[in-house]
mmCIF file with all atom_site columns, C-alpha atoms in Angstrom:
data_model
loop_
_atom_site.group_PDB
_atom_site.id
_atom_site.type_symbol
_atom_site.label_atom_id
_atom_site.label_alt_id
_atom_site.label_comp_id
_atom_site.label_asym_id
_atom_site.label_entity_id
_atom_site.label_seq_id
_atom_site.pdbx_PDB_ins_code
_atom_site.Cartn_x
_atom_site.Cartn_y
_atom_site.Cartn_z
_atom_site.occupancy
_atom_site.B_iso_or_equiv
_atom_site.pdbx_formal_charge
_atom_site.auth_seq_id
_atom_site.auth_comp_id
_atom_site.auth_asym_id
_atom_site.auth_atom_id
_atom_site.pdbx_PDB_model_num
ATOM 1   C CA . MET I 1 1   ? -2.671  81.802 -60.060 1.00 52.00 ? 1   MET I CA 1
ATOM 2   C CA . PHE I 1 2   ? -3.069  79.673 -63.129 1.00 58.00 ? 2   PHE I CA 1
ATOM 3   C CA . PRO I 1 3   ? -5.568  76.812 -63.227 1.00 65.00 ? 3   PRO I CA 1
ATOM 4   C CA . SER I 1 4   ? -3.993  73.391 -62.921 1.00 68.00 ? 4   SER I CA 1
ATOM 5   C CA . SER I 1 5   ? -5.299  70.079 -64.112 1.00 78.00 ? 5   SER I CA 1
ATOM 6   C CA . HIS I 1 6   ? -6.265  67.198 -61.868 1.00 76.00 ? 6   HIS I CA 1
ATOM 7   C CA . LYS I 1 7   ? -3.290  65.166 -63.134 1.00 81.00 ? 7   LYS I CA 1
ATOM 8   C CA . SER I 1 8   ? -0.774  67.896 -62.278 1.00 82.00 ? 8   SER I CA 1
ATOM 9   C CA . LYS I 1 9   ? -2.226  68.157 -58.765 1.00 80.00 ? 9   LYS I CA 1
ATOM 10  C CA . GLN I 1 10  ? -1.752  64.403 -58.357 1.00 84.00 ? 10  GLN I CA 1
ATOM 11  C CA . TYR I 1 11  ? 1.895   64.664 -59.448 1.00 85.00 ? 11  TYR I CA 1
ATOM 12  C CA . LEU I 1 12  ? 2.456   67.596 -57.121 1.00 85.00 ? 12  LEU I CA 1
ATOM 13  C CA . LEU I 1 13  ? 0.937   65.680 -54.211 1.00 81.00 ? 13  LEU I CA 1
ATOM 14  C CA . LEU I 1 14  ? 3.100   62.639 -54.996 1.00 84.00 ? 14  LEU I CA 1
ATOM 15  C CA . ALA I 1 15  ? 6.206   64.830 -55.179 1.00 87.00 ? 15  ALA I CA 1
ATOM 16  C CA . LEU I 1 16  ? 5.297   66.414 -51.847 1.00 85.00 ? 16  LEU I CA 1
ATOM 17  C CA . LYS I 1 17  ? 4.854   62.991 -50.231 1.00 83.00 ? 17  LYS I CA 1
ATOM 18  C CA . ILE I 1 18  ? 8.220   61.815 -51.566 1.00 88.00 ? 18  ILE I CA 1
ATOM 19  C CA . PHE I 1 19  ? 9.862   65.026 -50.328 1.00 89.00 ? 19  PHE I CA 1
ATOM 20  C CA . ILE I 1 20  ? 8.386   64.613 -46.837 1.00 85.00 ? 20  ILE I CA 1
ATOM 21  C CA . LEU I 1 21  ? 9.445   60.964 -46.722 1.00 83.00 ? 21  LEU I CA 1
ATOM 22  C CA . GLY I 1 22  ? 12.978  61.848 -47.841 1.00 88.00 ? 22  GLY I CA 1
ATOM 23  C CA . PHE I 1 23  ? 13.133  64.710 -45.353 1.00 86.00 ? 23  PHE I CA 1
ATOM 24  C CA . THR I 1 24  ? 11.999  62.400 -42.549 1.00 82.00 ? 24  THR I CA 1
ATOM 25  C CA . PHE I 1 25  ? 14.604  59.733 -43.328 1.00 83.00 ? 25  PHE I CA 1
ATOM 26  C CA . SER I 1 26  ? 17.296  62.420 -43.645 1.00 85.00 ? 26  SER I CA 1
ATOM 27  C CA . TYR I 1 27  ? 16.285  63.923 -40.316 1.00 82.00 ? 27  TYR I CA 1
ATOM 28  C CA . ILE I 1 28  ? 16.460  60.547 -38.552 1.00 79.00 ? 28  ILE I CA 1
ATOM 29  C CA . TYR I 1 29  ? 19.811  59.724 -40.182 1.00 80.00 ? 29  TYR I CA 1
ATOM 30  C CA . ILE I 1 30  ? 21.317  63.080 -39.183 1.00 80.00 ? 30  ILE I CA 1
ATOM 31  C CA . LYS I 1 31  ? 20.075  62.699 -35.599 1.00 76.00 ? 31  LYS I CA 1
ATOM 32  C CA . LEU I 1 32  ? 21.583  59.209 -35.346 1.00 73.00 ? 32  LEU I CA 1
ATOM 33  C CA . SER I 1 33  ? 24.855  60.129 -37.049 1.00 74.00 ? 33  SER I CA 1
ATOM 34  C CA . LYS I 1 34  ? 25.429  63.125 -34.743 1.00 73.00 ? 34  LYS I CA 1
ATOM 35  C CA . ASN I 1 35  ? 25.709  60.733 -31.815 1.00 67.00 ? 35  ASN I CA 1
ATOM 36  C CA . GLU I 1 36  ? 29.477  61.017 -31.360 1.00 59.00 ? 36  GLU I CA 1
ATOM 37  C CA . SER I 1 37  ? 29.784  58.213 -28.848 1.00 59.00 ? 37  SER I CA 1
ATOM 38  C CA . GLN I 1 38  ? 28.228  55.718 -31.280 1.00 61.00 ? 38  GLN I CA 1
ATOM 39  C CA . GLN I 1 39  ? 27.051  53.714 -28.289 1.00 69.00 ? 39  GLN I CA 1
ATOM 40  C CA . TYR I 1 40  ? 23.938  52.452 -30.048 1.00 66.00 ? 40  TYR I CA 1
ATOM 41  C CA . GLN I 1 41  ? 26.057  50.697 -32.696 1.00 68.00 ? 41  GLN I CA 1
ATOM 42  C CA . GLU I 1 42  ? 28.223  49.031 -30.052 1.00 72.00 ? 42  GLU I CA 1
ATOM 43  C CA . ILE I 1 43  ? 25.181  47.902 -28.081 1.00 68.00 ? 43  ILE I CA 1
ATOM 44  C CA . ILE I 1 44  ? 23.518  46.430 -31.165 1.00 69.00 ? 44  ILE I CA 1
ATOM 45  C CA . PHE I 1 45  ? 26.719  44.676 -32.279 1.00 71.00 ? 45  PHE I CA 1
ATOM 46  C CA . GLU I 1 46  ? 27.334  43.232 -28.808 1.00 71.00 ? 46  GLU I CA 1
ATOM 47  C CA . ALA I 1 47  ? 23.721  42.102 -28.440 1.00 68.00 ? 47  ALA I CA 1
ATOM 48  C CA . LEU I 1 48  ? 23.692  40.394 -31.821 1.00 69.00 ? 48  LEU I CA 1
ATOM 49  C CA . SER I 1 49  ? 27.104  38.756 -31.402 1.00 73.00 ? 49  SER I CA 1
ATOM 50  C CA . LYS I 1 50  ? 26.135  36.955 -28.200 1.00 69.00 ? 50  LYS I CA 1
ATOM 51  C CA . ASN I 1 51  ? 23.886  33.922 -28.164 1.00 64.00 ? 51  ASN I CA 1
ATOM 52  C CA . ASN I 1 52  ? 21.003  35.281 -26.100 1.00 68.00 ? 52  ASN I CA 1
ATOM 53  C CA . ASP I 1 53  ? 17.336  36.139 -26.312 1.00 75.00 ? 53  ASP I CA 1
ATOM 54  C CA . VAL I 1 54  ? 17.839  39.506 -27.982 1.00 74.00 ? 54  VAL I CA 1
ATOM 55  C CA . PHE I 1 55  ? 15.807  38.507 -31.057 1.00 76.00 ? 55  PHE I CA 1
ATOM 56  C CA . GLY I 1 56  ? 12.922  37.490 -28.819 1.00 81.00 ? 56  GLY I CA 1
ATOM 57  C CA . TYR I 1 57  ? 13.026  40.867 -27.081 1.00 83.00 ? 57  TYR I CA 1
ATOM 58  C CA . ILE I 1 58  ? 13.304  42.735 -30.372 1.00 83.00 ? 58  ILE I CA 1
ATOM 59  C CA . THR I 1 59  ? 10.340  40.786 -31.723 1.00 87.00 ? 59  THR I CA 1
ATOM 60  C CA . LEU I 1 60  ? 8.363   41.547 -28.565 1.00 93.00 ? 60  LEU I CA 1
ATOM 61  C CA . PHE I 1 61  ? 9.184   45.267 -28.797 1.00 93.00 ? 61  PHE I CA 1
ATOM 62  C CA . ILE I 1 62  ? 8.201   45.379 -32.473 1.00 93.00 ? 62  ILE I CA 1
ATOM 63  C CA . LEU I 1 63  ? 4.912   43.615 -31.740 1.00 96.00 ? 63  LEU I CA 1
ATOM 64  C CA . LEU I 1 64  ? 4.220   46.021 -28.869 1.00 96.00 ? 64  LEU I CA 1
ATOM 65  C CA . ALA I 1 65  ? 5.004   48.988 -31.134 1.00 94.00 ? 65  ALA I CA 1
ATOM 66  C CA . PHE I 1 66  ? 2.553   47.699 -33.755 1.00 95.00 ? 66  PHE I CA 1
ATOM 67  C CA . ALA I 1 67  ? -0.072  47.088 -31.057 1.00 97.00 ? 67  ALA I CA 1
ATOM 68  C CA . ASN I 1 68  ? 0.477   50.629 -29.763 1.00 94.00 ? 68  ASN I CA 1
ATOM 69  C CA . TRP I 1 69  ? -0.066  52.114 -33.217 1.00 94.00 ? 69  TRP I CA 1
ATOM 70  C CA . PHE I 1 70  ? -3.050  49.882 -33.868 1.00 96.00 ? 70  PHE I CA 1
ATOM 71  C CA . PHE I 1 71  ? -4.754  51.184 -30.722 1.00 95.00 ? 71  PHE I CA 1
ATOM 72  C CA . GLU I 1 72  ? -3.646  54.747 -31.480 1.00 94.00 ? 72  GLU I CA 1
ATOM 73  C CA . ILE I 1 73  ? -5.288  54.494 -34.912 1.00 96.00 ? 73  ILE I CA 1
ATOM 74  C CA . LEU I 1 74  ? -8.466  53.014 -33.417 1.00 97.00 ? 74  LEU I CA 1
ATOM 75  C CA . LYS I 1 75  ? -8.524  55.788 -30.806 1.00 95.00 ? 75  LYS I CA 1
ATOM 76  C CA . TRP I 1 76  ? -8.259  58.458 -33.502 1.00 96.00 ? 76  TRP I CA 1
ATOM 77  C CA . LYS I 1 77  ? -10.965 56.756 -35.581 1.00 96.00 ? 77  LYS I CA 1
ATOM 78  C CA . GLU I 1 78  ? -13.342 56.717 -32.605 1.00 96.00 ? 78  GLU I CA 1
ATOM 79  C CA . LEU I 1 79  ? -12.569 60.306 -31.594 1.00 95.00 ? 79  LEU I CA 1
ATOM 80  C CA . VAL I 1 80  ? -13.147 61.659 -35.086 1.00 96.00 ? 80  VAL I CA 1
ATOM 81  C CA . SER I 1 81  ? -16.329 59.622 -35.523 1.00 95.00 ? 81  SER I CA 1
ATOM 82  C CA . THR I 1 82  ? -18.068 62.221 -33.342 1.00 94.00 ? 82  THR I CA 1
ATOM 83  C CA . LEU I 1 83  ? -17.498 64.710 -36.187 1.00 94.00 ? 83  LEU I CA 1
ATOM 84  C CA . GLN I 1 84  ? -17.240 62.590 -39.307 1.00 94.00 ? 84  GLN I CA 1
ATOM 85  C CA . LYS I 1 85  ? -17.232 58.855 -39.949 1.00 96.00 ? 85  LYS I CA 1
ATOM 86  C CA . ILE I 1 86  ? -13.902 57.617 -41.309 1.00 96.00 ? 86  ILE I CA 1
ATOM 87  C CA . SER I 1 87  ? -12.592 54.168 -42.122 1.00 96.00 ? 87  SER I CA 1
ATOM 88  C CA . PHE I 1 88  ? -9.729  52.417 -40.388 1.00 96.00 ? 88  PHE I CA 1
ATOM 89  C CA . LEU I 1 89  ? -7.574  52.928 -43.492 1.00 96.00 ? 89  LEU I CA 1
ATOM 90  C CA . THR I 1 90  ? -8.287  56.673 -43.493 1.00 96.00 ? 90  THR I CA 1
ATOM 91  C CA . SER I 1 91  ? -7.467  56.824 -39.798 1.00 96.00 ? 91  SER I CA 1
ATOM 92  C CA . LEU I 1 92  ? -4.247  54.928 -40.511 1.00 95.00 ? 92  LEU I CA 1
ATOM 93  C CA . LYS I 1 93  ? -3.230  57.437 -43.197 1.00 94.00 ? 93  LYS I CA 1
ATOM 94  C CA . GLN I 1 94  ? -4.047  60.407 -40.973 1.00 94.00 ? 94  GLN I CA 1
ATOM 95  C CA . SER I 1 95  ? -2.223  59.036 -37.942 1.00 94.00 ? 95  SER I CA 1
ATOM 96  C CA . LEU I 1 96  ? 0.924   57.974 -39.777 1.00 91.00 ? 96  LEU I CA 1
ATOM 97  C CA . SER I 1 97  ? 1.165   61.165 -41.818 1.00 90.00 ? 97  SER I CA 1
ATOM 98  C CA . ALA I 1 98  ? 0.716   63.206 -38.639 1.00 92.00 ? 98  ALA I CA 1
ATOM 99  C CA . LEU I 1 99  ? 3.496   61.182 -37.007 1.00 89.00 ? 99  LEU I CA 1
ATOM 100 C CA . THR I 1 100 ? 5.761   61.843 -39.982 1.00 86.00 ? 100 THR I CA 1
ATOM 101 C CA . VAL I 1 101 ? 5.135   65.586 -39.850 1.00 87.00 ? 101 VAL I CA 1
ATOM 102 C CA . SER I 1 102 ? 5.489   65.693 -36.071 1.00 88.00 ? 102 SER I CA 1
ATOM 103 C CA . LEU I 1 103 ? 8.982   64.169 -36.197 1.00 82.00 ? 103 LEU I CA 1
ATOM 104 C CA . SER I 1 104 ? 10.384  67.396 -37.620 1.00 80.00 ? 104 SER I CA 1
ATOM 105 C CA . THR I 1 105 ? 8.491   69.814 -35.371 1.00 84.00 ? 105 THR I CA 1
ATOM 106 C CA . PRO I 1 106 ? 9.237   70.743 -31.755 1.00 86.00 ? 106 PRO I CA 1
ATOM 107 C CA . ASN I 1 107 ? 7.266   68.770 -29.165 1.00 84.00 ? 107 ASN I CA 1
ATOM 108 C CA . ARG I 1 108 ? 5.371   66.950 -31.941 1.00 84.00 ? 108 ARG I CA 1
ATOM 109 C CA . ILE I 1 109 ? 3.222   70.031 -32.506 1.00 89.00 ? 109 ILE I CA 1
ATOM 110 C CA . GLY I 1 110 ? 2.925   69.152 -36.214 1.00 88.00 ? 110 GLY I CA 1
ATOM 111 C CA . ASP I 1 111 ? 0.665   66.256 -35.234 1.00 89.00 ? 111 ASP I CA 1
ATOM 112 C CA . TYR I 1 112 ? -2.172  68.712 -34.611 1.00 89.00 ? 112 TYR I CA 1
ATOM 113 C CA . GLY I 1 113 ? -1.945  70.534 -37.916 1.00 89.00 ? 113 GLY I CA 1
ATOM 114 C CA . ALA I 1 114 ? -1.353  67.451 -40.036 1.00 91.00 ? 114 ALA I CA 1
ATOM 115 C CA . LYS I 1 115 ? -4.505  65.725 -38.806 1.00 93.00 ? 115 LYS I CA 1
ATOM 116 C CA . ALA I 1 116 ? -6.570  68.891 -39.148 1.00 92.00 ? 116 ALA I CA 1
ATOM 117 C CA . LEU I 1 117 ? -5.584  69.293 -42.803 1.00 91.00 ? 117 LEU I CA 1
ATOM 118 C CA . TYR I 1 118 ? -7.527  66.151 -43.701 1.00 93.00 ? 118 TYR I CA 1
ATOM 119 C CA . PHE I 1 119 ? -10.832 67.796 -42.767 1.00 94.00 ? 119 PHE I CA 1
ATOM 120 C CA . LYS I 1 120 ? -12.999 70.572 -44.159 1.00 94.00 ? 120 LYS I CA 1
ATOM 121 C CA . LYS I 1 121 ? -12.174 74.066 -43.012 1.00 93.00 ? 121 LYS I CA 1
ATOM 122 C CA . GLU I 1 122 ? -15.251 74.330 -40.775 1.00 95.00 ? 122 GLU I CA 1
ATOM 123 C CA . LEU I 1 123 ? -14.270 71.153 -38.868 1.00 95.00 ? 123 LEU I CA 1
ATOM 124 C CA . ARG I 1 124 ? -10.584 71.957 -38.329 1.00 94.00 ? 124 ARG I CA 1
ATOM 125 C CA . LYS I 1 125 ? -10.986 73.767 -35.007 1.00 95.00 ? 125 LYS I CA 1
ATOM 126 C CA . GLN I 1 126 ? -12.991 70.868 -33.625 1.00 96.00 ? 126 GLN I CA 1
ATOM 127 C CA . VAL I 1 127 ? -10.382 68.387 -34.902 1.00 95.00 ? 127 VAL I CA 1
ATOM 128 C CA . LEU I 1 128 ? -7.643  70.407 -33.196 1.00 94.00 ? 128 LEU I CA 1
ATOM 129 C CA . LEU I 1 129 ? -9.622  70.329 -29.949 1.00 95.00 ? 129 LEU I CA 1
ATOM 130 C CA . LEU I 1 130 ? -10.190 66.572 -30.269 1.00 94.00 ? 130 LEU I CA 1
ATOM 131 C CA . ASN I 1 131 ? -6.473  66.064 -30.797 1.00 94.00 ? 131 ASN I CA 1
ATOM 132 C CA . LEU I 1 132 ? -5.687  68.275 -27.799 1.00 93.00 ? 132 LEU I CA 1
ATOM 133 C CA . PHE I 1 133 ? -8.181  66.344 -25.674 1.00 94.00 ? 133 PHE I CA 1
ATOM 134 C CA . SER I 1 134 ? -6.720  63.023 -26.813 1.00 93.00 ? 134 SER I CA 1
ATOM 135 C CA . ASN I 1 135 ? -3.120  64.022 -26.110 1.00 92.00 ? 135 ASN I CA 1
ATOM 136 C CA . THR I 1 136 ? -4.012  65.591 -22.752 1.00 94.00 ? 136 THR I CA 1
ATOM 137 C CA . ALA I 1 137 ? -5.945  62.512 -21.637 1.00 94.00 ? 137 ALA I CA 1
ATOM 138 C CA . GLN I 1 138 ? -3.091  60.260 -22.716 1.00 92.00 ? 138 GLN I CA 1
ATOM 139 C CA . MET I 1 139 ? -0.543  62.380 -20.842 1.00 95.00 ? 139 MET I CA 1
ATOM 140 C CA . GLY I 1 140 ? -2.756  62.353 -17.757 1.00 97.00 ? 140 GLY I CA 1
ATOM 141 C CA . MET I 1 141 ? -2.972  58.558 -17.826 1.00 96.00 ? 141 MET I CA 1
ATOM 142 C CA . THR I 1 142 ? 0.786   58.291 -18.383 1.00 95.00 ? 142 THR I CA 1
ATOM 143 C CA . ILE I 1 143 ? 1.462   60.493 -15.353 1.00 96.00 ? 143 ILE I CA 1
ATOM 144 C CA . LEU I 1 144 ? -1.091  58.664 -13.209 1.00 97.00 ? 144 LEU I CA 1
ATOM 145 C CA . PHE I 1 145 ? 0.259   55.194 -13.991 1.00 96.00 ? 145 PHE I CA 1
ATOM 146 C CA . GLY I 1 146 ? 3.832   56.496 -13.782 1.00 94.00 ? 146 GLY I CA 1
ATOM 147 C CA . VAL I 1 147 ? 3.246   57.792 -10.253 1.00 92.00 ? 147 VAL I CA 1
ATOM 148 C CA . PHE I 1 148 ? 1.686   54.472 -9.217  1.00 94.00 ? 148 PHE I CA 1
ATOM 149 C CA . GLY I 1 149 ? 4.640   52.666 -10.806 1.00 93.00 ? 149 GLY I CA 1
ATOM 150 C CA . LEU I 1 150 ? 7.138   54.831 -8.940  1.00 88.00 ? 150 LEU I CA 1
ATOM 151 C CA . ILE I 1 151 ? 5.339   54.257 -5.648  1.00 88.00 ? 151 ILE I CA 1
ATOM 152 C CA . TYR I 1 152 ? 5.244   50.506 -6.292  1.00 91.00 ? 152 TYR I CA 1
ATOM 153 C CA . VAL I 1 153 ? 8.970   50.362 -7.121  1.00 89.00 ? 153 VAL I CA 1
ATOM 154 C CA . ALA I 1 154 ? 9.900   52.588 -4.168  1.00 85.00 ? 154 ALA I CA 1
ATOM 155 C CA . PHE I 1 155 ? 8.031   50.379 -1.683  1.00 86.00 ? 155 PHE I CA 1
ATOM 156 C CA . THR I 1 156 ? 8.870   47.031 -3.286  1.00 90.00 ? 156 THR I CA 1
ATOM 157 C CA . TYR I 1 157 ? 12.625  47.667 -3.415  1.00 87.00 ? 157 TYR I CA 1
ATOM 158 C CA . ALA I 1 158 ? 12.801  49.877 -0.293  1.00 82.00 ? 158 ALA I CA 1
ATOM 159 C CA . ILE I 1 159 ? 14.301  52.791 -2.189  1.00 80.00 ? 159 ILE I CA 1
ATOM 160 C CA . GLU I 1 160 ? 15.063  55.763 0.016   1.00 78.00 ? 160 GLU I CA 1
ATOM 161 C CA . TYR I 1 161 ? 14.119  59.070 -1.478  1.00 74.00 ? 161 TYR I CA 1
ATOM 162 C CA . SER I 1 162 ? 13.660  62.636 -0.374  1.00 72.00 ? 162 SER I CA 1
ATOM 163 C CA . LEU I 1 163 ? 10.228  64.063 -1.147  1.00 70.00 ? 163 LEU I CA 1
ATOM 164 C CA . ILE I 1 164 ? 11.774  67.541 -1.323  1.00 69.00 ? 164 ILE I CA 1
ATOM 165 C CA . LYS I 1 165 ? 14.199  66.402 -4.038  1.00 69.00 ? 165 LYS I CA 1
ATOM 166 C CA . VAL I 1 166 ? 11.405  64.669 -5.936  1.00 68.00 ? 166 VAL I CA 1
ATOM 167 C CA . ILE I 1 167 ? 9.117   67.729 -5.905  1.00 72.00 ? 167 ILE I CA 1
ATOM 168 C CA . GLY I 1 168 ? 11.763  70.450 -6.154  1.00 61.00 ? 168 GLY I CA 1
#
């Protein structure tokens, strides 16, 4: 390989970031445009054409999404602080870049590798394990609260269900 200057590495990194961003937007556009029924467009048009509280709900959902990412970034910052102290801004960059990479990989597996790339080679295995621990704990909590939610709904609304159908 030929030696490259610091400036050329910066341009290459910028080009790579722009490529990934373009790829991500293209991927999302293709996924949305392949929806042959186009139901999402009809739903949005109908919701916006009526005089209702749809903007309030949209605002609430956007605020909840930002709150979710804020806590996700804080969680990553705290997890990684056991290995290396990072700032909130660094955690933000790592989390959002990992999300971007994970959009184009099956089962969001790119999230693991993208976060690990921000750390020195000797810390990468530990970062992968931290990420695995974090995702496993989050899935466990989601399942736990989901089961409690299902039980609550089933008893509150007297929904009849077959345990065999639920398990099998």
